C-alpha cells in the first residue's frame, strides 16, 4: 500500500481509535471492528474496476447510478443478476414496469422431485439502479451488459429450498391478490441491504424512533444520500455494507452462499476481461453494498483464481417476464407495506429536483417519450488517484434540517380526508387540520424537522380511523394508495411466450382487451356465429388450466355429446397474466399443455381409477381426442386392477355411466378399453363385495355404488363373457351387521330374485313391530334409499316403508327419531331424494280432499272370487298355424339340436281347460302382479 493510499482515511482511522478507546476503555475488539470497516471501504475504492454499491429499489441509488453513467460512460457494465437471464432483458422495453424476470422449471432433473416446480424471479422497477444500468447498456451503442451472478440452476444447487427467500412479511403486509403475483418463487434481491442480526436491527429501530426497517432506511440513508456527490455516495454505501457484514454475519449457511456468489461474480468478470481485453477502468460493477464490501480471496481484478464453478444440472429452464407489483415485491422481500410505492414517489421527486435525466428503454410502455439527452464526455478522473475522504465529513455532519413544505403536507391532509370520505369514513375538514398538526407533532417527537410519509400515515390513522373500518380499505391502505398506490406491471404482447400470444390471437374474435386488468364479460352467440365455437374451446381449456377466476363461465356448460349454443364468460386474463405466461413454459399451445397435464395426472403415483376416468372425460370434452382418451382409458383399466379399496366406487360408477352413454350415442361400436373396463370391473367388484359389506371403513354409499355398477353393467358384462353366478355368490357370501348395509343387502337379494317382495315387506313389518329395533329404523331406511342406485325399481317400496313407519308408530316413538330420519336421509342420500319424491308424487293423490278416502296400493286386498272371462274361441289357436307352416319351427329346432318328430295337434282346449277348472292360481298371480 502506497503512502498516498494509506493517508486517504488516516484522519478517520485516528478518530475511530480514539472513540474505541473512550467507549471501551482501551484497544479491544471494538477498535478492530471499526478499523476493519474503514479497511473494507478503502479496499473497494482502490479496486481498478469501479464498484458501484446499490440498494434494491432505492431512489438514491437510482439517481446516483444515472448521474454516474452519464459522467463515466462505461463500455462494459457488470450487473449482479442471474447470468442465464440476460436474453430476456431486451424484452423489458415491451413491458410496463414493474415486472419480474423469471426462470421456471416444471420438471426437475438433479433436484428432489418434491421441489418441482422451481421458480426464480428478479423484480425490476423504474426507481432502481439496476434498471438504470440496463437501460443505459441496451440503448447505448458499443456498451456491453454482462450478468455475472450465479445461474438460476445454481440458486437451488447452493441453497436449501427457500434460503434466499426473504423473511416473512410483517402483520401489516398487504393481503390482496397483487401480493401473490410472484407465487412461491425464490426471490433474487439485487443489492440486499438489511441487517441480519435481530438485536442490531432492533437497536437501530429503537434509537431511530421508527417502526420498521424501511422507515429507518428512508430517514437515515435515503434522504441524506439523495443530494450527495458520487464519492460520498460510494463511501457511505460501502461503509453501511461493511458495517452490516461485520456486525451481523447471520446464518453461517447463508453467509457461505453469499461468499460463493461473490467468488462466482469476480471469476466471471475476470474471465470476461481476459477474453475481451477490456480495460478495467472502462467497466462498472453494479452490485449490492453487502457484496461490495467482500473479503473473499477472489475479490478484485487481481484476485485468486481458486473458485471452480460447478456445472449445471440437466434441469431444463424456461425464461420469461411476469407482471409484478409493489405489493408483491414488499411481500416477497419482507419490506413494509407501502415502502416501494413511497420509494417510487421519492424517485419522481428526486428527478424533478435534481434535474438528472434518467435512462429509459426506448419504447418503454408507461413512460413518456423524451428527447435523447446529449451525454457529456467521459469523466477525466484518473482511477489511479485515490478518492478523498468523504466519510469523516459525512459522519460528523449533523442531520440536514429539511424545511417543512406546508403546501405538500396540506395537500396530503386534504387528499386523505377526501379518500376517507369516499370509503365510508365520517371525515371532515377538522380531521384534515388534525392530520396536518399531528404529522408535525409526530415529526418533532421523532427529532425530524419535516414529517415523512410514515409520520403522515401514523397521524392519519390516529385522527381518522376511530373504532371500526367501514369499508374494504383501512386508513393505512388509503395512505399507501394516495402515495402512489400498488403499481402493477404488465408484460406486453411482443414479450409474451408463444402460447400466450396464441391464446390472445385465438380469442381476438371476442373483441375484448384481454391484457387489461379486471373482469370483462364475453358473450358468445355460437348459433348465430359458428366461428365463436373455437373461442369457446379455448375458454374451456383455460378454465381447466388456469386459476379460478381467470376464465369463469356464467352461462353455458360443456357435457359429453352436447354442442354449445350460447355462452357467457367473465374473463380476467390480464389479472392472471403470470399464470398464462407460466403455461407458456410448459408447451407451445394450450392443447399440448392440457395433454401433458392429463397424462401427468393419470400416471401420477396418487392416481385412482376415478381420477383417471376424469382425465378420460376431460380429454374427450376439451381435446376431442379419441387417441388420448383410449390411452388414458387403458390406464384406468390398469389402475382398477390394482385397487383394493372401494373409496372411489361412486365416482367410478358416475363417470363410467356417462362415458358409456356418450359412446353408445356417438360411436358405432364401443371402444375396446371400455368393454374391458366393464368386464374387469364386474369381476373386481364381485370379489370385493363381501368384504365391503363387513368393512367398517366402507360406507353405505360406496357399497351401493358397487352394486350399482354390477347391476347396471350386468347386461354388457354378461354379453362380454362374465358369469352371473359371480354376483350371486358374492351376495350370498355377504353378511353385514350395520342396519343400513343389511337393508342394502336385502334390496340386492330382491333385485337378484332370491328374496321376494312379500318376504321383504314381512321383514320390514317385523322391524317396526320390534321396540328394540325401532330407534335404528331410520338407518334401515337410509340403506333402502341408497338401494335406489342399484335397484331404482324399489322406489315404490321405499315410499311404502316410510309411509308404514309414519302410519304405525305412535307419536311418542315417531317424534324422537324423526330428526334422526331427516338428517340421515339428507346426509346419506341427498342425490337420490328426487327419485323418491317423484315416486311419492305418483303414488299419493294429487288433491288434499282425496286423501281421506285414499287407500295405499300396498293395502288393497284382491278378490279371490274374481275371475277374468275366458278368451273367446278357446285356446291353442297358434298350434294349427305352426303345423300349417312348419318351416320356421323346423329351422329353430335344427338350430337348437332337437330331432323330435312333429306330434298331432291336440283336440280341445288342452291346458286352457285346466286353468278354467282351477282358477285360484291364476287369480293369485294376477293379484301379485297388480300390487307389485
Short mmCIF file of N, CA and C in Angstrom, two decimals, residues 695-780:
data_model
loop_
_atom_site.label_atom_id
_atom_site.label_comp_id
_atom_site.label_asym_id
_atom_site.label_seq_id
_atom_site.Cartn_x
_atom_site.Cartn_y
_atom_site.Cartn_z
N UNK A 695 -66.81 -54.35 6.07
CA UNK A 695 -65.74 -53.39 6.40
C UNK A 695 -66.34 -52.12 7.00
N UNK A 696 -65.85 -51.72 8.16
CA UNK A 696 -66.37 -50.53 8.82
C UNK A 696 -65.96 -49.25 8.08
N UNK A 697 -64.86 -49.29 7.36
CA UNK A 697 -64.41 -48.11 6.64
C UNK A 697 -65.18 -47.87 5.35
N UNK A 698 -65.81 -48.91 4.84
CA UNK A 698 -66.60 -48.77 3.61
C UNK A 698 -67.99 -48.24 3.96
N UNK A 699 -68.37 -47.13 3.36
CA UNK A 699 -69.66 -46.52 3.65
C UNK A 699 -70.77 -47.18 2.85
N UNK A 700 -72.00 -46.90 3.26
CA UNK A 700 -73.16 -47.45 2.55
C UNK A 700 -73.19 -46.95 1.11
N UNK A 701 -72.83 -45.69 0.94
CA UNK A 701 -72.84 -45.11 -0.41
C UNK A 701 -71.85 -45.82 -1.31
N UNK A 702 -70.70 -46.18 -0.79
CA UNK A 702 -69.71 -46.87 -1.61
C UNK A 702 -70.16 -48.28 -1.97
N UNK A 703 -70.75 -48.99 -1.02
CA UNK A 703 -71.25 -50.34 -1.32
C UNK A 703 -72.40 -50.27 -2.31
N UNK A 704 -73.27 -49.27 -2.15
CA UNK A 704 -74.37 -49.10 -3.10
C UNK A 704 -73.85 -48.81 -4.49
N UNK A 705 -72.76 -48.03 -4.59
CA UNK A 705 -72.17 -47.74 -5.90
C UNK A 705 -71.61 -49.01 -6.53
N UNK A 706 -71.00 -49.88 -5.71
CA UNK A 706 -70.52 -51.15 -6.24
C UNK A 706 -71.68 -51.97 -6.81
N UNK A 707 -72.76 -52.06 -6.04
CA UNK A 707 -73.92 -52.80 -6.54
C UNK A 707 -74.52 -52.13 -7.77
N UNK A 708 -74.49 -50.77 -7.79
CA UNK A 708 -74.98 -50.06 -8.97
C UNK A 708 -74.17 -50.40 -10.20
N UNK A 709 -72.86 -50.49 -10.05
CA UNK A 709 -72.02 -50.88 -11.19
C UNK A 709 -72.37 -52.30 -11.64
N UNK A 710 -72.52 -53.22 -10.68
CA UNK A 710 -72.76 -54.61 -11.04
C UNK A 710 -74.12 -54.79 -11.72
N UNK A 711 -75.16 -54.15 -11.21
CA UNK A 711 -76.49 -54.35 -11.78
C UNK A 711 -76.69 -53.56 -13.08
N UNK A 712 -76.18 -52.31 -13.12
CA UNK A 712 -76.40 -51.51 -14.33
C UNK A 712 -75.51 -51.97 -15.49
N UNK A 713 -74.34 -52.52 -15.20
CA UNK A 713 -73.45 -53.00 -16.26
C UNK A 713 -73.62 -54.50 -16.52
N UNK A 714 -74.62 -55.13 -15.86
CA UNK A 714 -74.73 -56.58 -15.93
C UNK A 714 -74.99 -57.06 -17.35
N UNK A 715 -75.87 -56.38 -18.05
CA UNK A 715 -76.18 -56.83 -19.40
C UNK A 715 -74.95 -56.81 -20.31
N UNK A 716 -74.19 -55.69 -20.28
CA UNK A 716 -72.99 -55.60 -21.10
C UNK A 716 -71.94 -56.59 -20.63
N UNK A 717 -71.79 -56.75 -19.31
CA UNK A 717 -70.77 -57.68 -18.80
C UNK A 717 -71.08 -59.11 -19.19
N UNK A 718 -72.36 -59.51 -19.09
CA UNK A 718 -72.71 -60.89 -19.47
C UNK A 718 -72.50 -61.12 -20.95
N UNK A 719 -72.76 -60.10 -21.78
CA UNK A 719 -72.54 -60.26 -23.22
C UNK A 719 -71.06 -60.37 -23.56
N UNK A 720 -70.20 -59.88 -22.64
CA UNK A 720 -68.75 -59.94 -22.87
C UNK A 720 -68.13 -61.20 -22.26
N UNK A 721 -68.94 -62.06 -21.66
CA UNK A 721 -68.43 -63.33 -21.17
C UNK A 721 -68.40 -63.48 -19.67
N UNK A 722 -68.92 -62.51 -18.91
CA UNK A 722 -68.95 -62.65 -17.46
C UNK A 722 -70.06 -63.63 -17.05
N UNK A 723 -69.94 -64.15 -15.84
CA UNK A 723 -70.88 -65.14 -15.32
C UNK A 723 -71.67 -64.51 -14.19
N UNK A 724 -73.01 -64.60 -14.29
CA UNK A 724 -73.86 -64.02 -13.25
C UNK A 724 -73.71 -64.75 -11.92
N UNK A 725 -73.22 -65.96 -11.98
CA UNK A 725 -73.03 -66.71 -10.74
C UNK A 725 -72.05 -66.00 -9.81
N UNK A 726 -71.10 -65.24 -10.39
CA UNK A 726 -70.17 -64.49 -9.55
C UNK A 726 -70.91 -63.53 -8.63
N UNK A 727 -71.87 -62.81 -9.19
CA UNK A 727 -72.63 -61.86 -8.40
C UNK A 727 -73.50 -62.56 -7.38
N UNK A 728 -74.13 -63.66 -7.78
CA UNK A 728 -74.99 -64.38 -6.85
C UNK A 728 -74.18 -64.92 -5.67
N UNK A 729 -73.00 -65.46 -5.94
CA UNK A 729 -72.15 -65.97 -4.86
C UNK A 729 -71.66 -64.83 -3.96
N UNK A 730 -71.33 -63.69 -4.57
CA UNK A 730 -70.85 -62.55 -3.78
C UNK A 730 -71.93 -62.06 -2.83
N UNK A 731 -73.16 -61.99 -3.31
CA UNK A 731 -74.26 -61.56 -2.45
C UNK A 731 -74.54 -62.60 -1.37
N UNK A 732 -74.47 -63.87 -1.74
CA UNK A 732 -74.73 -64.92 -0.76
C UNK A 732 -73.66 -64.96 0.33
N UNK A 733 -72.42 -64.55 0.01
CA UNK A 733 -71.35 -64.56 0.99
C UNK A 733 -71.30 -63.29 1.85
N UNK A 734 -72.16 -62.34 1.59
CA UNK A 734 -72.15 -61.08 2.33
C UNK A 734 -73.00 -61.21 3.58
N UNK A 735 -72.44 -60.81 4.72
CA UNK A 735 -73.15 -60.89 6.00
C UNK A 735 -72.91 -59.60 6.80
N UNK A 736 -73.55 -58.52 6.41
CA UNK A 736 -73.31 -57.24 7.11
C UNK A 736 -73.97 -57.23 8.48
N UNK A 737 -73.45 -56.34 9.34
CA UNK A 737 -74.05 -56.16 10.65
C UNK A 737 -74.65 -54.78 10.83
N UNK A 738 -74.25 -53.83 10.05
CA UNK A 738 -74.78 -52.47 10.14
C UNK A 738 -76.17 -52.43 9.52
N UNK A 739 -77.15 -51.79 10.18
CA UNK A 739 -78.53 -51.79 9.66
C UNK A 739 -78.64 -51.28 8.23
N UNK A 740 -77.93 -50.19 7.89
CA UNK A 740 -78.05 -49.66 6.54
C UNK A 740 -77.55 -50.66 5.51
N UNK A 741 -76.46 -51.35 5.81
CA UNK A 741 -75.93 -52.33 4.87
C UNK A 741 -76.81 -53.57 4.81
N UNK A 742 -77.48 -53.90 5.93
CA UNK A 742 -78.42 -55.02 5.91
C UNK A 742 -79.56 -54.74 4.95
N UNK A 743 -80.14 -53.54 5.05
CA UNK A 743 -81.22 -53.17 4.14
C UNK A 743 -80.73 -53.16 2.70
N UNK A 744 -79.50 -52.72 2.49
CA UNK A 744 -78.94 -52.72 1.14
C UNK A 744 -78.78 -54.15 0.61
N UNK A 745 -78.39 -55.07 1.47
CA UNK A 745 -78.26 -56.46 1.05
C UNK A 745 -79.62 -57.04 0.70
N UNK A 746 -80.65 -56.72 1.50
CA UNK A 746 -81.99 -57.21 1.19
C UNK A 746 -82.43 -56.71 -0.19
N UNK A 747 -82.16 -55.44 -0.48
CA UNK A 747 -82.54 -54.90 -1.78
C UNK A 747 -81.80 -55.61 -2.91
N UNK A 748 -80.52 -55.92 -2.69
CA UNK A 748 -79.77 -56.64 -3.72
C UNK A 748 -80.33 -58.04 -3.93
N UNK A 749 -80.71 -58.71 -2.84
CA UNK A 749 -81.30 -60.03 -2.98
C UNK A 749 -82.63 -59.97 -3.71
N UNK A 750 -83.38 -58.90 -3.46
CA UNK A 750 -84.64 -58.74 -4.18
C UNK A 750 -84.40 -58.51 -5.67
N UNK A 751 -83.38 -57.70 -5.97
CA UNK A 751 -83.06 -57.44 -7.37
C UNK A 751 -82.61 -58.72 -8.08
N UNK A 752 -81.90 -59.60 -7.33
CA UNK A 752 -81.45 -60.86 -7.92
C UNK A 752 -82.57 -61.90 -8.02
N UNK A 753 -83.65 -61.73 -7.27
CA UNK A 753 -84.74 -62.68 -7.29
C UNK A 753 -84.68 -63.72 -6.20
N UNK A 754 -83.67 -63.65 -5.34
CA UNK A 754 -83.59 -64.62 -4.25
C UNK A 754 -84.45 -64.22 -3.06
N UNK A 755 -84.99 -63.02 -3.06
CA UNK A 755 -85.86 -62.55 -1.99
C UNK A 755 -87.06 -61.86 -2.64
N UNK A 756 -88.25 -62.37 -2.33
CA UNK A 756 -89.45 -61.79 -2.94
C UNK A 756 -89.85 -60.51 -2.22
N UNK A 757 -90.72 -59.78 -2.87
CA UNK A 757 -91.19 -58.54 -2.26
C UNK A 757 -92.04 -58.82 -1.03
N UNK A 758 -92.77 -59.89 -1.07
CA UNK A 758 -93.59 -60.23 0.09
C UNK A 758 -92.71 -60.52 1.31
N UNK A 759 -91.61 -61.25 1.08
CA UNK A 759 -90.68 -61.51 2.19
C UNK A 759 -90.00 -60.23 2.67
N UNK A 760 -89.66 -59.36 1.72
CA UNK A 760 -89.04 -58.09 2.11
C UNK A 760 -90.01 -57.24 2.92
N UNK A 761 -91.26 -57.24 2.52
CA UNK A 761 -92.27 -56.47 3.24
C UNK A 761 -92.47 -57.07 4.64
N UNK A 762 -92.43 -58.38 4.74
CA UNK A 762 -92.58 -59.03 6.05
C UNK A 762 -91.43 -58.66 6.98
N UNK A 763 -90.23 -58.60 6.46
CA UNK A 763 -89.07 -58.25 7.29
C UNK A 763 -89.17 -56.81 7.80
N UNK A 764 -89.64 -55.93 6.95
CA UNK A 764 -89.80 -54.54 7.39
C UNK A 764 -90.88 -54.43 8.46
N UNK A 765 -91.96 -55.20 8.29
CA UNK A 765 -93.02 -55.18 9.31
C UNK A 765 -92.47 -55.69 10.65
N UNK A 766 -91.64 -56.70 10.59
CA UNK A 766 -91.04 -57.21 11.84
C UNK A 766 -90.14 -56.17 12.50
N UNK A 767 -89.45 -55.37 11.71
CA UNK A 767 -88.61 -54.31 12.28
C UNK A 767 -89.46 -53.28 13.02
N UNK A 768 -90.58 -52.89 12.42
CA UNK A 768 -91.45 -51.89 13.05
C UNK A 768 -92.14 -52.46 14.28
N UNK A 769 -92.35 -53.80 14.30
CA UNK A 769 -93.03 -54.40 15.44
C UNK A 769 -92.10 -54.65 16.61
N UNK A 770 -90.82 -54.52 16.41
CA UNK A 770 -89.84 -54.79 17.48
C UNK A 770 -89.44 -53.47 18.13
N UNK A 771 -89.81 -53.23 19.39
CA UNK A 771 -89.47 -51.95 20.04
C UNK A 771 -87.96 -51.71 20.15
N UNK A 772 -87.18 -52.77 20.19
CA UNK A 772 -85.74 -52.60 20.33
C UNK A 772 -85.09 -52.15 19.01
N UNK A 773 -85.76 -52.41 17.92
CA UNK A 773 -85.18 -52.10 16.61
C UNK A 773 -85.69 -50.77 16.08
N UNK A 774 -86.83 -50.30 16.60
CA UNK A 774 -87.44 -49.07 16.08
C UNK A 774 -86.47 -47.88 16.08
N UNK A 775 -85.65 -47.64 17.13
CA UNK A 775 -84.72 -46.49 17.06
C UNK A 775 -83.73 -46.57 15.91
N UNK A 776 -83.41 -47.77 15.45
CA UNK A 776 -82.46 -47.92 14.33
C UNK A 776 -83.16 -47.99 12.99
N UNK A 777 -84.49 -47.86 12.96
CA UNK A 777 -85.21 -47.98 11.70
C UNK A 777 -84.81 -46.91 10.67
N UNK A 778 -84.52 -45.67 11.07
CA UNK A 778 -84.04 -44.70 10.07
C UNK A 778 -82.79 -45.15 9.33
N UNK A 779 -81.94 -45.90 9.99
CA UNK A 779 -80.74 -46.38 9.32
C UNK A 779 -81.08 -47.45 8.28
N UNK A 780 -82.09 -48.26 8.58
CA UNK A 780 -82.56 -49.20 7.56
C UNK A 780 -83.12 -48.43 6.36
#
